[in-house]
Amino acid sequence: MSFYNWIDATKYTMNCFLLFDRWALRYILTENQAWRPENGESYLTLMARALLPYPHVREFCRHKCPESIPFLDRIEALPLPHASREEMRRAETEILEMLETFVVYAYPQVMNNINYIRNWDAKYLHRLCDLNDKLVLDVGAGTGRLAFAAAKVARRVYASEPCDMLREYMRDRIRQENIPNMKVLDGEAANLPFEDNTFDAVLSGHVVGDDYDAEIAEMSRVCKSGGWIVCCNGDDEFKRTAPDEELVKRGFAWFVHDTAEGGRVYDYVKQVSKNEALFDRWADEYDNDVANTDGQHAYPFAGYQDTLAAIYDRVKSSGAQTVLDIGFGTGTLTTKLYAHGCTIYGQDFSESMRAIAQSHMPQAHLYSGDIAQGLHQALLQHRYDAIIATYSLHHLTDEQKVAFLRSLLPLLTPNGCIYIGDIAFENRTALEACRAEYSEEWDDEEYYFAYEELKKTFPQLSFTKTSFCAAVLTLKQF
């Protein structure tokens, strides 16, 4: 029985394997399949019965996909009892039902009429980001659902698709409809044939999910900083009850709508920041780099360990149970609070750092996203006994700091508190003196705290110095 009911398998034969690409045959013709027919017959035996009347298909597979030879040798050596024509046809039908997704890839006209494509409306793509006069890539383009919709407004669209039959279908349509701004190429989601920083928007639908990190990283690589990654799914009949948590954790915003097929679909979008990619590359060495600078008592991380220890002690002594960590990095501080029994929520700029921290805290609720664009919407649904931010807010301008801190105060429980550990100075004079002493190392793209200036906006703010260039700032409700 097929899962999606995209095809009537009785109308197809194993000859459709002659239309499959090498990567598809490689996936299908192994003995390590999760598929198991309801009657309990092994995949190996079922495939042997199905292919028995098709020696030309087996020979084609051997030449098209040499990796399949051990599997084919094994099924041809099986001591199968005599099978009737009806038994072989039953096996053939069962195999094709299992492989329905591959079958529709070989028949583009059939694919265009499956549930998530036939009644899809392009308005759901255009609400996600502005494609006007943009350079756009569609990853895993299929029959071109997204690519052709984008081509109506984009400057140029590239459709990347690993299936030859689908590529040729799109090329035929481009010629028939005289679409001058669209080009079709071979390519896989995790290995795209394009240079870094090429596209203003990278689209996909029903593609991301086999390996979230690898696929999103590759799409980010070819996208320009400030561009958009879009996951715009088709309109099927499945009634989803929540967005994809893996995409949400990786900083994707989501949109939801009810479909003409009677289902509910979530679409996703995320703006790419190449600064995030810089932090991702730094993630593995981050803790060592910080520790080395702290040990040398040098700007910018002199006092780092003392600062984190001071915040840990304050949060622990306050009895806080629910903690929000803004810019948790690899989880140096938060993992200690997690081990202490706190419920941890958090947001960090870097997806790689989020992944490292999540491995240390499997039950923590961690999300990726740029705090300059605000907190992730999932984090706004909770209230926190403690909100901590260590060495993360200096990426905000002074005006942004004020606005962000104001937005955090309502998220505190009645006795809650915000703890900030960062590069900070008691006043502007001390800040400028440090800038002069460390002029070669000073980062002009970071904005450090000057306590006396910020206290004018937040009179309840307190300041505890932990080194010549670091402090703990504590902020409570009035």
CSV table of C-alpha atoms in Angstrom, one decimal:
chain,number,residue,atom,x,y,z
A,1,MET,CA,0.0,0.0,0.0
A,2,SER,CA,1.4,3.4,-1.0
A,3,PHE,CA,1.6,6.1,1.7
A,4,TYR,CA,0.7,9.1,-0.4
A,5,ASN,CA,-1.5,7.4,-3.0
A,6,TRP,CA,0.2,9.4,-5.8
A,7,ILE,CA,0.0,6.5,-8.3
A,8,ASP,CA,-2.0,3.5,-9.2
A,9,ALA,CA,0.8,1.0,-9.2
A,10,THR,CA,-1.1,-1.5,-11.3
A,11,LYS,CA,-0.7,0.8,-14.2
A,12,TYR,CA,3.1,0.8,-14.1
A,13,THR,CA,5.8,-1.8,-14.6
A,14,MET,CA,9.4,-2.3,-13.5
A,15,ASN,CA,10.4,-0.8,-16.9
A,16,CYS,CA,10.1,2.6,-15.2
A,17,PHE,CA,13.5,1.8,-13.6
A,18,LEU,CA,14.9,2.6,-17.0
A,19,LEU,CA,14.0,6.2,-16.4
A,20,PHE,CA,15.6,6.5,-12.9
A,21,ASP,CA,18.8,8.4,-12.3
A,22,ARG,CA,21.9,6.7,-10.9
A,23,TRP,CA,21.4,8.2,-7.4
A,24,ALA,CA,17.8,6.9,-7.2
A,25,LEU,CA,18.9,3.4,-8.3
A,26,ARG,CA,21.7,3.6,-5.7
A,27,TYR,CA,19.2,4.3,-3.0
A,28,ILE,CA,16.7,1.6,-4.1
A,29,LEU,CA,19.0,-1.3,-5.0
A,30,THR,CA,20.6,-2.0,-1.6
A,31,GLU,CA,19.6,-4.6,0.9
A,32,ASN,CA,19.5,-2.0,3.8
A,33,GLN,CA,16.0,-0.8,3.2
A,34,ALA,CA,13.6,0.2,6.0
A,35,TRP,CA,10.6,-0.8,3.9
A,36,ARG,CA,8.9,-4.0,4.8
A,37,PRO,CA,5.8,-5.2,3.0
A,38,GLU,CA,2.7,-5.9,5.2
A,39,ASN,CA,2.9,-9.7,4.4
A,40,GLY,CA,6.3,-9.9,6.0
A,41,GLU,CA,8.2,-11.0,2.9
A,42,SER,CA,11.7,-9.4,2.9
A,43,TYR,CA,12.5,-6.5,0.6
A,44,LEU,CA,15.2,-8.6,-1.0
A,45,THR,CA,12.8,-11.5,-1.9
A,46,LEU,CA,10.1,-9.1,-3.1
A,47,MET,CA,12.6,-7.2,-5.3
A,48,ALA,CA,13.8,-10.5,-6.7
A,49,ARG,CA,10.3,-11.6,-7.7
A,50,ALA,CA,9.5,-8.2,-9.1
A,51,LEU,CA,12.6,-8.1,-11.3
A,52,LEU,CA,12.6,-11.7,-12.4
A,53,PRO,CA,10.6,-11.1,-15.6
A,54,TYR,CA,12.8,-8.1,-16.5
A,55,PRO,CA,16.4,-9.2,-17.3
A,56,HIS,CA,16.9,-6.1,-19.4
A,57,VAL,CA,16.1,-3.9,-16.4
A,58,ARG,CA,18.6,-5.7,-14.2
A,59,GLU,CA,21.2,-5.4,-17.0
A,60,PHE,CA,20.5,-1.7,-17.3
A,61,CYS,CA,20.8,-1.2,-13.6
A,62,ARG,CA,24.2,-2.9,-13.6
A,63,HIS,CA,25.5,-0.5,-16.2
A,64,LYS,CA,23.8,2.7,-15.0
A,65,CYS,CA,24.6,2.1,-11.3
A,66,PRO,CA,27.6,-0.2,-10.7
A,67,GLU,CA,27.0,0.2,-6.9
A,68,SER,CA,23.9,-2.0,-7.3
A,69,ILE,CA,25.8,-5.0,-8.6
A,70,PRO,CA,26.3,-6.8,-5.3
A,71,PHE,CA,22.6,-6.4,-4.5
A,72,LEU,CA,21.6,-7.6,-8.0
A,73,ASP,CA,24.0,-10.6,-7.7
A,74,ARG,CA,22.4,-11.5,-4.4
A,75,ILE,CA,18.7,-11.4,-5.6
A,76,GLU,CA,19.6,-13.4,-8.7
A,77,ALA,CA,21.2,-16.1,-6.6
A,78,LEU,CA,18.2,-16.5,-4.3
A,79,PRO,CA,16.6,-20.0,-4.5
A,80,LEU,CA,13.1,-18.7,-5.3
A,81,PRO,CA,10.4,-21.3,-5.7
A,82,HIS,CA,8.5,-21.3,-8.9
A,83,ALA,CA,6.4,-18.1,-9.0
A,84,SER,CA,3.3,-17.7,-11.1
A,85,ARG,CA,2.8,-14.7,-13.4
A,86,GLU,CA,0.2,-13.4,-10.8
A,87,GLU,CA,2.7,-13.7,-7.9
A,88,MET,CA,5.4,-11.8,-9.9
A,89,ARG,CA,3.0,-9.1,-10.8
A,90,ARG,CA,1.9,-8.8,-7.1
A,91,ALA,CA,5.5,-8.4,-6.1
A,92,GLU,CA,6.0,-5.8,-8.8
A,93,THR,CA,3.0,-3.8,-7.7
A,94,GLU,CA,4.1,-3.8,-4.1
A,95,ILE,CA,7.6,-2.6,-5.0
A,96,LEU,CA,6.2,0.2,-7.1
A,97,GLU,CA,3.8,1.3,-4.4
A,98,MET,CA,6.8,1.5,-2.0
A,99,LEU,CA,8.8,3.5,-4.6
A,100,GLU,CA,5.9,5.8,-5.6
A,101,THR,CA,8.0,9.0,-5.0
A,102,PHE,CA,10.6,7.7,-7.4
A,103,VAL,CA,8.0,6.7,-10.0
A,104,VAL,CA,6.5,10.2,-10.1
A,105,TYR,CA,9.9,11.7,-10.6
A,106,ALA,CA,10.1,9.7,-13.8
A,107,TYR,CA,6.7,11.0,-15.0
A,108,PRO,CA,6.5,14.8,-14.6
A,109,GLN,CA,2.9,15.1,-15.9
A,110,VAL,CA,1.8,12.7,-13.2
A,111,MET,CA,3.9,14.6,-10.6
A,112,ASN,CA,2.2,17.8,-11.5
A,113,ASN,CA,-1.1,16.3,-10.5
A,114,ILE,CA,-0.2,15.0,-7.1
A,115,ASN,CA,-1.7,16.4,-3.9
A,116,TYR,CA,0.8,19.1,-3.0
A,117,ILE,CA,1.2,20.6,-6.5
A,118,ARG,CA,-2.1,20.5,-8.3
A,119,ASN,CA,-3.9,23.2,-6.3
A,120,TRP,CA,-1.0,25.2,-4.9
A,121,ASP,CA,-1.3,29.0,-5.1
A,122,ALA,CA,1.8,31.1,-5.8
A,123,LYS,CA,0.7,33.8,-3.4
A,124,TYR,CA,2.0,31.6,-0.6
A,125,LEU,CA,5.5,32.0,-2.0
A,126,HIS,CA,5.4,35.7,-2.6
A,127,ARG,CA,4.2,36.5,1.0
A,128,LEU,CA,7.5,35.0,2.4
A,129,CYS,CA,10.0,37.4,0.8
A,130,ASP,CA,10.3,39.9,-2.0
A,131,LEU,CA,11.6,38.3,-5.2
A,132,ASN,CA,11.2,41.3,-7.5
A,133,ASP,CA,14.3,41.8,-9.7
A,134,LYS,CA,16.2,39.3,-7.5
A,135,LEU,CA,18.6,36.5,-8.4
A,136,VAL,CA,16.9,33.3,-7.2
A,137,LEU,CA,17.8,29.7,-6.8
A,138,ASP,CA,15.2,26.9,-6.5
A,139,VAL,CA,16.7,23.8,-4.8
A,140,GLY,CA,15.1,20.5,-5.7
A,141,ALA,CA,12.9,22.2,-8.2
A,142,GLY,CA,10.9,19.2,-9.2
A,143,THR,CA,8.5,20.2,-12.0
A,144,GLY,CA,9.3,23.9,-11.3
A,145,ARG,CA,6.4,24.8,-8.9
A,146,LEU,CA,8.4,27.5,-7.2
A,147,ALA,CA,10.8,28.3,-10.0
A,148,PHE,CA,8.2,29.2,-12.6
A,149,ALA,CA,6.3,31.3,-10.0
A,150,ALA,CA,9.5,33.2,-9.1
A,151,ALA,CA,10.4,33.7,-12.7
A,152,LYS,CA,7.4,36.0,-13.2
A,153,VAL,CA,9.0,38.7,-11.0
A,154,ALA,CA,12.6,37.7,-10.5
A,155,ARG,CA,15.5,39.0,-12.5
A,156,ARG,CA,16.7,35.5,-13.1
A,157,VAL,CA,15.9,32.0,-11.7
A,158,TYR,CA,18.1,29.0,-11.6
A,159,ALA,CA,16.3,25.6,-11.0
A,160,SER,CA,18.6,23.0,-9.5
A,161,GLU,CA,17.2,19.5,-9.8
A,162,PRO,CA,18.9,16.0,-9.6
A,163,CYS,CA,16.3,14.1,-11.7
A,164,ASP,CA,16.9,14.1,-15.4
A,165,MET,CA,13.3,13.6,-16.4
A,166,LEU,CA,12.2,16.6,-14.3
A,167,ARG,CA,15.0,18.8,-15.7
A,168,GLU,CA,14.0,18.0,-19.2
A,169,TYR,CA,10.3,18.7,-18.4
A,170,MET,CA,11.2,22.2,-17.1
A,171,ARG,CA,13.4,22.9,-20.1
A,172,ASP,CA,10.6,21.9,-22.5
A,173,ARG,CA,8.2,24.2,-20.7
A,174,ILE,CA,10.8,27.1,-20.8
A,175,ARG,CA,11.0,26.7,-24.5
A,176,GLN,CA,7.3,26.3,-25.0
A,177,GLU,CA,6.4,29.4,-22.9
A,178,ASN,CA,9.4,31.4,-24.1
A,179,ILE,CA,10.6,32.1,-20.5
A,180,PRO,CA,13.9,34.0,-21.0
A,181,ASN,CA,15.0,34.4,-17.4
A,182,MET,CA,15.1,30.8,-16.2
A,183,LYS,CA,17.8,28.2,-16.4
A,184,VAL,CA,17.8,24.5,-15.3
A,185,LEU,CA,20.8,22.7,-13.9
A,186,ASP,CA,21.7,19.4,-12.2
A,187,GLY,CA,22.4,19.7,-8.4
A,188,GLU,CA,21.7,18.2,-5.0
A,189,ALA,CA,20.6,20.1,-1.9
A,190,ALA,CA,23.8,19.3,0.0
A,191,ASN,CA,26.1,19.9,-2.9
A,192,LEU,CA,24.9,22.9,-5.0
A,193,PRO,CA,26.9,23.8,-8.2
A,194,PHE,CA,27.2,27.5,-7.4
A,195,GLU,CA,29.7,29.9,-5.9
A,196,ASP,CA,29.4,31.4,-2.5
A,197,ASN,CA,27.2,34.5,-2.0
A,198,THR,CA,25.5,34.2,-5.4
A,199,PHE,CA,21.7,34.4,-4.8
A,200,ASP,CA,19.3,36.9,-3.2
A,201,ALA,CA,16.9,34.1,-2.3
A,202,VAL,CA,17.3,30.3,-2.1
A,203,LEU,CA,13.9,28.5,-2.4
A,204,SER,CA,12.9,24.9,-1.6
A,205,GLY,CA,9.8,22.9,-1.0
A,206,HIS,CA,9.8,19.4,0.6
A,207,VAL,CA,13.6,19.3,0.4
A,208,VAL,CA,15.0,20.2,3.8
A,209,GLY,CA,14.8,17.4,6.4
A,210,ASP,CA,17.1,14.6,5.6
A,211,ASP,CA,20.1,16.4,7.1
A,212,TYR,CA,18.9,19.8,8.4
A,213,ASP,CA,22.4,21.2,9.2
A,214,ALA,CA,24.1,20.1,6.0
A,215,GLU,CA,21.2,21.3,3.7
A,216,ILE,CA,20.7,24.6,5.4
A,217,ALA,CA,24.5,25.2,5.5
A,218,GLU,CA,24.8,24.6,1.8
A,219,MET,CA,21.8,26.9,1.0
A,220,SER,CA,23.3,29.6,3.2
A,221,ARG,CA,26.6,29.2,1.5
A,222,VAL,CA,25.3,30.2,-1.9
A,223,CYS,CA,23.0,32.9,-0.5
A,224,LYS,CA,24.2,36.5,-0.1
A,225,SER,CA,24.3,38.0,3.3
A,226,GLY,CA,21.0,39.6,3.9
A,227,GLY,CA,19.3,37.2,1.5
A,228,TRP,CA,16.6,34.7,2.3
A,229,ILE,CA,16.3,30.9,2.7
A,230,VAL,CA,12.7,29.9,1.9
A,231,CYS,CA,11.0,26.6,2.5
A,232,CYS,CA,7.7,26.9,0.8
A,233,ASN,CA,5.8,23.6,0.9
A,234,GLY,CA,2.9,22.5,-1.3
A,235,ASP,CA,-0.7,22.3,-0.4
A,236,ASP,CA,-1.5,18.7,0.6
A,237,GLU,CA,-4.3,17.2,2.7
A,238,PHE,CA,-2.3,16.6,5.9
A,239,LYS,CA,-3.5,18.6,8.9
A,240,ARG,CA,-0.3,19.6,10.7
A,241,THR,CA,-0.7,20.8,14.2
A,242,ALA,CA,2.6,22.6,14.8
A,243,PRO,CA,5.6,24.0,12.8
A,244,ASP,CA,8.7,21.9,12.2
A,245,GLU,CA,10.6,22.2,15.5
A,246,GLU,CA,14.0,21.6,13.8
A,247,LEU,CA,13.5,24.6,11.5
A,248,VAL,CA,12.1,26.8,14.3
A,249,LYS,CA,15.2,26.0,16.5
A,250,ARG,CA,17.4,27.0,13.6
A,251,GLY,CA,15.9,30.5,13.5
A,252,PHE,CA,13.2,30.1,10.8
A,253,ALA,CA,10.0,32.1,11.1
A,254,TRP,CA,6.9,30.3,10.0
A,255,PHE,CA,3.6,31.0,8.2
A,256,VAL,CA,0.6,28.7,8.3
A,257,HIS,CA,-2.5,28.4,6.0
A,258,ASP,CA,-5.3,25.9,5.3
A,259,THR,CA,-5.1,24.3,1.9
A,260,ALA,CA,-7.6,23.6,-0.9
A,261,GLU,CA,-6.9,19.9,-0.2
A,262,GLY,CA,-8.3,20.2,3.3
A,263,GLY,CA,-4.9,20.2,5.1
A,264,ARG,CA,-2.8,22.7,7.1
A,265,VAL,CA,0.6,23.7,5.8
A,266,TYR,CA,3.5,25.6,7.4
A,267,ASP,CA,6.0,27.6,5.3
A,268,TYR,CA,9.3,28.9,6.6
A,269,VAL,CA,11.7,31.8,5.9
A,270,LYS,CA,15.0,32.9,7.4
A,271,GLN,CA,17.3,35.8,6.6
A,272,VAL,CA,20.9,34.9,6.1
A,273,SER,CA,23.7,36.7,8.0
A,274,LYS,CA,27.3,36.0,7.0
A,275,ASN,CA,28.3,37.2,10.5
A,276,GLU,CA,26.5,34.1,11.7
A,277,ALA,CA,28.7,32.0,9.4
A,278,LEU,CA,31.7,33.6,11.0
A,279,PHE,CA,30.5,32.6,14.4
A,280,ASP,CA,29.8,29.1,13.1
A,281,ARG,CA,33.4,28.7,12.0
A,282,TRP,CA,34.6,30.0,15.4
A,283,ALA,CA,32.3,27.7,17.4
A,284,ASP,CA,34.6,24.8,17.8
A,285,GLU,CA,37.5,27.0,19.1
A,286,TYR,CA,35.4,29.6,20.9
A,287,ASP,CA,35.9,28.4,24.5
A,288,ASN,CA,39.6,28.0,24.1
A,289,ASP,CA,40.0,31.4,22.5
A,290,VAL,CA,38.1,33.1,25.3
A,291,ALA,CA,40.0,31.2,28.0
A,292,ASN,CA,43.4,32.1,26.5
A,293,THR,CA,42.5,35.8,26.4
A,294,ASP,CA,41.1,35.7,30.0
A,295,GLY,CA,44.2,34.0,31.2
A,296,GLN,CA,46.3,36.7,29.8
A,297,HIS,CA,44.2,39.3,31.5
A,298,ALA,CA,43.9,41.1,28.2
A,299,TYR,CA,41.1,42.9,26.3
A,300,PRO,CA,38.5,41.8,25.3
A,301,PHE,CA,37.9,38.8,27.7
A,302,ALA,CA,39.8,39.7,30.8
A,303,GLY,CA,37.6,38.7,33.7
A,304,TYR,CA,35.5,36.4,31.6
A,305,GLN,CA,35.5,33.4,34.0
A,306,ASP,CA,34.9,35.7,37.0
A,307,THR,CA,32.0,37.3,35.2
A,308,LEU,CA,30.3,34.0,34.4
A,309,ALA,CA,30.9,32.7,38.0
A,310,ALA,CA,29.4,35.8,39.5
A,311,ILE,CA,26.2,35.4,37.3
A,312,TYR,CA,26.0,31.7,38.1
A,313,ASP,CA,26.2,32.4,41.9
A,314,ARG,CA,23.5,35.1,41.7
A,315,VAL,CA,21.1,33.1,39.6
A,316,LYS,CA,21.6,30.0,41.8
A,317,SER,CA,21.2,32.0,45.1
A,318,SER,CA,18.0,33.7,43.8
A,319,GLY,CA,16.3,30.3,43.5
A,320,ALA,CA,15.5,30.9,39.8
A,321,GLN,CA,13.9,27.9,38.1
A,322,THR,CA,13.3,29.1,34.6
A,323,VAL,CA,16.2,30.8,32.8
A,324,LEU,CA,16.5,32.5,29.4
A,325,ASP,CA,20.1,32.8,28.1
A,326,ILE,CA,20.6,35.3,25.3
A,327,GLY,CA,23.7,34.5,23.3
A,328,PHE,CA,24.5,31.2,25.1
A,329,GLY,CA,27.3,30.3,22.8
A,330,THR,CA,28.5,26.8,23.4
A,331,GLY,CA,26.6,26.7,26.7
A,332,THR,CA,29.6,27.4,29.1
A,333,LEU,CA,27.4,29.0,31.7
A,334,THR,CA,24.0,27.6,30.9
A,335,THR,CA,25.1,23.9,31.1
A,336,LYS,CA,25.9,24.5,34.8
A,337,LEU,CA,22.5,26.0,35.5
A,338,TYR,CA,21.0,23.1,33.5
A,339,ALA,CA,22.8,20.6,35.7
A,340,HIS,CA,21.6,22.5,38.7
A,341,GLY,CA,18.0,21.7,37.6
A,342,CYS,CA,17.0,24.9,35.9
A,343,THR,CA,14.7,24.8,32.9
A,344,ILE,CA,16.7,26.5,30.1
A,345,TYR,CA,15.5,28.5,27.2
A,346,GLY,CA,17.9,30.4,24.9
A,347,GLN,CA,18.7,32.1,21.6
A,348,ASP,CA,22.1,32.4,19.9
A,349,PHE,CA,23.3,34.0,16.7
A,350,SER,CA,25.1,30.8,15.5
A,351,GLU,CA,23.5,27.6,14.5
A,352,SER,CA,26.7,25.7,15.1
A,353,MET,CA,27.0,27.0,18.6
A,354,ARG,CA,23.3,26.1,19.2
A,355,ALA,CA,24.0,22.6,18.1
A,356,ILE,CA,27.0,22.3,20.4
A,357,ALA,CA,25.0,23.7,23.3
A,358,GLN,CA,22.0,21.4,22.6
A,359,SER,CA,24.3,18.4,22.7
A,360,HIS,CA,25.2,19.3,26.3
A,361,MET,CA,21.6,20.1,27.2
A,362,PRO,CA,19.3,17.8,25.3
A,363,GLN,CA,16.1,19.0,27.1
A,364,ALA,CA,16.9,22.7,26.8
A,365,HIS,CA,14.7,24.9,24.5
A,366,LEU,CA,17.3,26.5,22.3
A,367,TYR,CA,16.8,28.6,19.1
A,368,SER,CA,19.0,30.4,16.7
A,369,GLY,CA,18.4,33.9,15.5
A,370,ASP,CA,19.8,37.4,15.5
A,371,ILE,CA,18.7,39.3,18.6
A,372,ALA,CA,19.0,42.6,16.6
A,373,GLN,CA,15.8,41.4,15.0
A,374,GLY,CA,14.3,40.5,18.4
A,375,LEU,CA,13.7,37.3,20.3
A,376,HIS,CA,12.4,34.2,18.6
A,377,GLN,CA,8.6,34.1,18.8
A,378,ALA,CA,8.7,30.8,20.7
A,379,LEU,CA,10.6,32.5,23.5
A,380,LEU,CA,8.0,35.3,23.9
A,381,GLN,CA,5.5,32.8,25.1
A,382,HIS,CA,7.2,32.2,28.5
A,383,ARG,CA,8.1,34.1,31.6
A,384,TYR,CA,11.5,33.8,33.3
A,385,ASP,CA,12.9,34.0,36.8
A,386,ALA,CA,16.3,35.0,35.3
A,387,ILE,CA,17.4,36.4,32.0
A,388,ILE,CA,21.1,36.2,31.4
A,389,ALA,CA,23.2,37.7,28.6
A,390,THR,CA,26.9,37.1,28.6
A,391,TYR,CA,29.1,38.8,26.0
A,392,SER,CA,26.3,39.0,23.5
A,393,LEU,CA,24.7,42.5,23.9
A,394,HIS,CA,27.8,44.4,22.8
A,395,HIS,CA,26.7,43.6,19.2
A,396,LEU,CA,23.8,45.9,19.7
A,397,THR,CA,24.2,49.7,19.4
A,398,ASP,CA,23.4,51.7,22.5
A,399,GLU,CA,20.0,52.6,21.2
A,400,GLN,CA,19.3,48.9,20.4
A,401,LYS,CA,20.4,47.9,23.9
A,402,VAL,CA,17.9,50.2,25.5
A,403,ALA,CA,15.0,49.0,23.2
A,404,PHE,CA,16.0,45.3,23.7
A,405,LEU,CA,16.3,45.6,27.5
A,406,ARG,CA,12.9,47.3,27.6
A,407,SER,CA,11.4,44.4,25.6
A,408,LEU,CA,12.9,41.9,28.1
A,409,LEU,CA,11.5,43.4,31.3
A,410,PRO,CA,7.9,42.3,30.7
A,411,LEU,CA,9.2,38.7,30.3
A,412,LEU,CA,10.4,38.5,33.9
A,413,THR,CA,8.4,36.9,36.7
A,414,PRO,CA,7.5,39.3,39.5
A,415,ASN,CA,10.8,38.8,41.3
A,416,GLY,CA,12.8,38.1,38.2
A,417,CYS,CA,16.1,39.7,37.2
A,418,ILE,CA,18.2,40.4,34.2
A,419,TYR,CA,21.9,39.6,34.6
A,420,ILE,CA,24.3,41.0,32.0
A,421,GLY,CA,28.0,40.0,31.9
A,422,ASP,CA,29.9,41.8,29.2
A,423,ILE,CA,32.7,44.1,28.2
A,424,ALA,CA,31.6,47.1,30.3
A,425,PHE,CA,32.9,50.3,31.9
A,426,GLU,CA,31.7,52.5,34.7
A,427,ASN,CA,31.7,55.5,32.4
A,428,ARG,CA,32.6,56.8,29.0
A,429,THR,CA,36.0,58.0,30.2
A,430,ALA,CA,37.1,54.5,31.3
A,431,LEU,CA,35.8,53.1,28.0
A,432,GLU,CA,37.9,55.6,26.0
A,433,ALA,CA,41.0,54.9,28.1
A,434,CYS,CA,40.7,51.2,27.3
A,435,ARG,CA,40.2,52.0,23.6
A,436,ALA,CA,43.4,54.0,23.6
A,437,GLU,CA,45.4,51.3,25.4
A,438,TYR,CA,44.2,48.5,23.1
A,439,SER,CA,43.8,50.6,19.9
A,440,GLU,CA,45.2,47.8,17.6
A,441,GLU,CA,42.9,45.1,19.1
A,442,TRP,CA,39.8,47.4,19.6
A,443,ASP,CA,36.7,46.3,17.6
A,444,ASP,CA,34.9,49.4,16.3
A,445,GLU,CA,31.9,47.3,15.2
A,446,GLU,CA,31.1,46.4,18.8
A,447,TYR,CA,29.4,48.7,21.3
A,448,TYR,CA,30.4,48.4,24.9
A,449,PHE,CA,28.4,49.3,28.0
A,450,ALA,CA,29.0,52.7,29.7
A,451,TYR,CA,27.2,52.1,33.0
A,452,GLU,CA,26.5,55.7,34.0
A,453,GLU,CA,24.9,56.5,30.6
A,454,LEU,CA,22.6,53.4,30.7
A,455,LYS,CA,21.6,54.1,34.3
A,456,LYS,CA,19.9,57.3,33.1
A,457,THR,CA,17.4,55.1,31.3
A,458,PHE,CA,17.3,52.3,33.9
A,459,PRO,CA,17.7,53.9,37.4
A,460,GLN,CA,17.4,50.4,39.0
A,461,LEU,CA,20.5,49.1,37.1
A,462,SER,CA,23.5,48.1,39.3
A,463,PHE,CA,27.1,47.6,38.3
A,464,THR,CA,29.8,45.2,39.7
A,465,LYS,CA,33.2,45.3,38.2
A,466,THR,CA,35.0,42.0,37.5
A,467,SER,CA,38.0,43.3,35.5
A,468,PHE,CA,39.3,46.5,34.0
A,469,CYS,CA,37.1,45.8,31.0
A,470,ALA,CA,34.2,43.6,32.3
A,471,ALA,CA,31.4,43.9,34.7
A,472,VAL,CA,28.1,42.3,35.8
A,473,LEU,CA,25.1,44.6,35.3
A,474,THR,CA,21.8,43.7,37.1
A,475,LEU,CA,18.4,45.0,36.1
A,476,LYS,CA,15.1,44.4,37.9
A,477,GLN,CA,11.6,45.7,37.4
A,478,PHE,CA,10.8,48.9,39.3
